Amino acid sequence: MHSILLSGVAPRPIALVSTMDSNGNVNLSPFSFFNAYASKPPIVAIGPAFSAATGKAKDTYLNIIETGECTINSVQYSMVEQINLASCEYERGTDEFVKSGLTKRPSQIVKPPMVAESLFSMECKYLENIPLGRSIGGNGNLMLVEAVRFHIAESAFVDGKLHPQRLDLVARMGYNWYVRAHGEAVFELAKPKWNGIGFDALPESITSSDILTGNDLAKLAGVKELPMRDENFPYFTEHLTADSLEVELQAGNGLGALYAIKSIRKERIILHRIAKVFLEADDIDKAWQTLLLE
Ligand SMILES: Cc1cc2nc3c(=O)[nH]c(=O)nc-3n(C[C@H](O)[C@H](O)[C@H](O)COP(=O)(O)O)c2cc1C
């Protein structure tokens, strides 16, 4: 159950949590049962489980209950080996900053220090714990904490916005898999600007396509209203020349592909392939007009 659940509910962000017991002993541990649930006020939760092997509570859990404070720090790719080391089950009272070689940075409101290497840190106050178990080892907890101060490195911003390529965050997946939210793995998807017509408004000739995928159909279904055929489409410029259909499709040149087939039969399968080229370029108008040529 553990591995299946954690493989399907993935990737999960990782909270690098620092806490202190009432004697001032510092603790640092990673938790991927972690997420944000509200922004006003900013409330996040972590899920320290009772050890499956021993049934013992995690130091993080005990410290938060005892002192009501923690800091939550981001995990960049450059820190993965160190957070892995910090996750070792050291004895209560062991300072995993020392073990992992990560650096303490004083907090302003709470007592536990932040992690200097993290680009994004939150000072947090404990709100409540929801026990998720029935006193069996492996049972979980849902600890809600409120972020009372944020600390974000200047270097994480591009044009005033936090940028994923700068944050270079790492997330946990099933078994021993991790994922790095960086490079081509990171993409943008704009929120819908209006209520799209929906799949149920798409003609059957389009929804039954062997070429267009669910993502392609969703782009077509995202238009405000069902488009009408534009008799002037496709508008070829005088200078347009085209190679064969296959060459134009390979080159992602939708208009060239239409030019290449202008004198041959406009079969559905070909029109769907050309529409897909326009969809890949986010040219939804031309994709629709191509489909309406049938
Ligand atoms: C990336 C990562 C994520 C983890 N997530 C969790 C988690 O969500 N819940 C949990 O109980 N343990 C989790 N662990 C294991 C704890 O970090 C580990 O048990 C740690 O020793 C607990 O330390 P503590 O007893 O000092 O609090 C995770 C380990 C790693 C490496």
XYZ file of C-alpha atoms in Angstrom, residues 14-149:
136
model
C 9.693 18.049 -0.041
C 9.669 20.063 3.181
C 13.019 20.225 4.909
C 11.753 20.777 8.450
C 13.819 22.138 11.306
C 12.528 21.951 14.890
C 13.848 22.324 18.446
C 12.970 20.448 21.624
C 12.423 22.360 24.890
C 16.114 21.893 25.785
C 17.170 23.689 22.603
C 18.328 20.571 20.689
C 17.909 21.184 16.962
C 16.484 18.616 14.529
C 16.316 18.605 10.723
C 14.391 16.094 8.561
C 12.783 15.911 5.112
C 9.060 15.166 4.669
C 7.319 14.584 1.369
C 3.903 14.259 2.936
C 3.777 17.996 2.526
C 1.666 20.558 0.784
C 0.089 24.021 0.974
C -3.641 24.216 1.670
C -4.475 27.897 2.009
C -2.780 31.176 1.292
C -4.884 33.520 3.431
C -3.569 32.832 6.027
C -0.766 30.683 4.574
C -1.299 27.188 5.987
C 0.762 24.143 5.088
C 0.796 20.612 6.452
C 3.421 17.932 6.952
C 2.845 14.257 7.654
C 5.346 12.722 10.079
C 4.349 9.066 10.469
C 5.025 6.746 13.384
C 7.922 4.489 12.392
C 6.644 1.358 10.625
C 9.508 -0.636 12.163
C 9.378 0.562 15.793
C 6.089 2.466 16.133
C 8.127 5.382 17.531
C 7.149 8.998 16.859
C 9.501 11.100 14.700
C 11.538 13.745 16.533
C 10.000 16.364 14.262
C 6.511 15.416 15.444
C 7.519 15.372 19.122
C 9.343 18.716 18.871
C 6.472 20.497 17.128
C 4.001 19.232 19.748
C 6.459 20.249 22.514
C 7.447 23.727 21.333
C 4.856 24.645 18.675
C 7.363 25.873 16.099
C 9.259 24.785 12.998
C 10.808 26.143 9.834
C 10.123 24.621 6.432
C 12.842 24.970 3.823
C 12.901 24.211 0.110
C 15.024 21.440 -1.372
C 17.032 22.298 -4.465
C 18.709 19.690 -6.650
C 22.098 20.791 -5.290
C 21.059 19.534 -1.815
C 19.558 16.090 -2.490
C 22.398 14.021 -1.053
C 22.471 16.182 2.074
C 18.720 15.897 2.724
C 18.989 12.148 2.199
C 21.613 12.073 4.931
C 19.421 14.231 7.187
C 16.655 11.586 6.840
C 18.716 8.939 8.693
C 17.076 7.812 11.935
C 19.570 9.414 14.320
C 18.887 9.297 18.049
C 16.618 11.958 19.553
C 18.699 15.032 20.281
C 21.015 14.547 17.281
C 21.453 17.713 15.240
C 21.023 16.699 11.570
C 22.379 20.097 10.464
C 25.706 18.817 11.794
C 25.261 15.335 10.280
C 24.207 16.604 6.837
C 26.583 19.564 6.692
C 23.734 22.010 5.987
C 24.115 25.491 7.456
C 21.960 27.120 10.154
C 20.547 30.567 9.507
C 18.847 32.337 12.452
C 15.060 32.736 12.239
C 13.371 36.020 13.166
C 10.130 34.904 14.834
C 10.538 31.225 15.786
C 13.440 29.554 17.602
C 14.431 26.738 15.183
C 16.988 27.957 12.632
C 16.368 27.927 8.884
C 18.538 26.205 6.281
C 20.878 28.773 4.729
C 21.267 26.753 1.497
C 17.490 26.780 0.825
C 16.283 29.519 -1.531
C 12.801 29.514 0.034
C 12.099 29.195 3.771
C 9.077 29.688 5.989
C 9.003 30.283 9.741
C 5.958 28.383 11.008
C 3.724 28.161 14.084
C 1.877 24.955 14.967
C -1.922 25.016 14.583
C -3.234 21.482 15.101
C -2.530 17.803 14.541
C -4.980 15.392 12.983
C -3.918 11.836 13.913
C -4.574 9.552 10.948
C -3.901 6.248 12.635
C -5.019 3.719 15.156
C -1.801 3.284 17.175
C -0.156 0.956 14.690
C 3.417 1.597 13.448
C 3.331 3.293 10.053
C 0.268 5.382 10.909
C 0.389 8.992 9.891
C -0.324 12.467 11.210
C -1.457 15.614 9.474
C 0.257 18.524 11.217
C -1.096 21.895 10.207
C 1.227 24.867 10.618
C 0.884 28.508 9.673
C 3.714 30.294 7.873
C 4.342 33.511 9.790
C 7.346 34.761 7.824
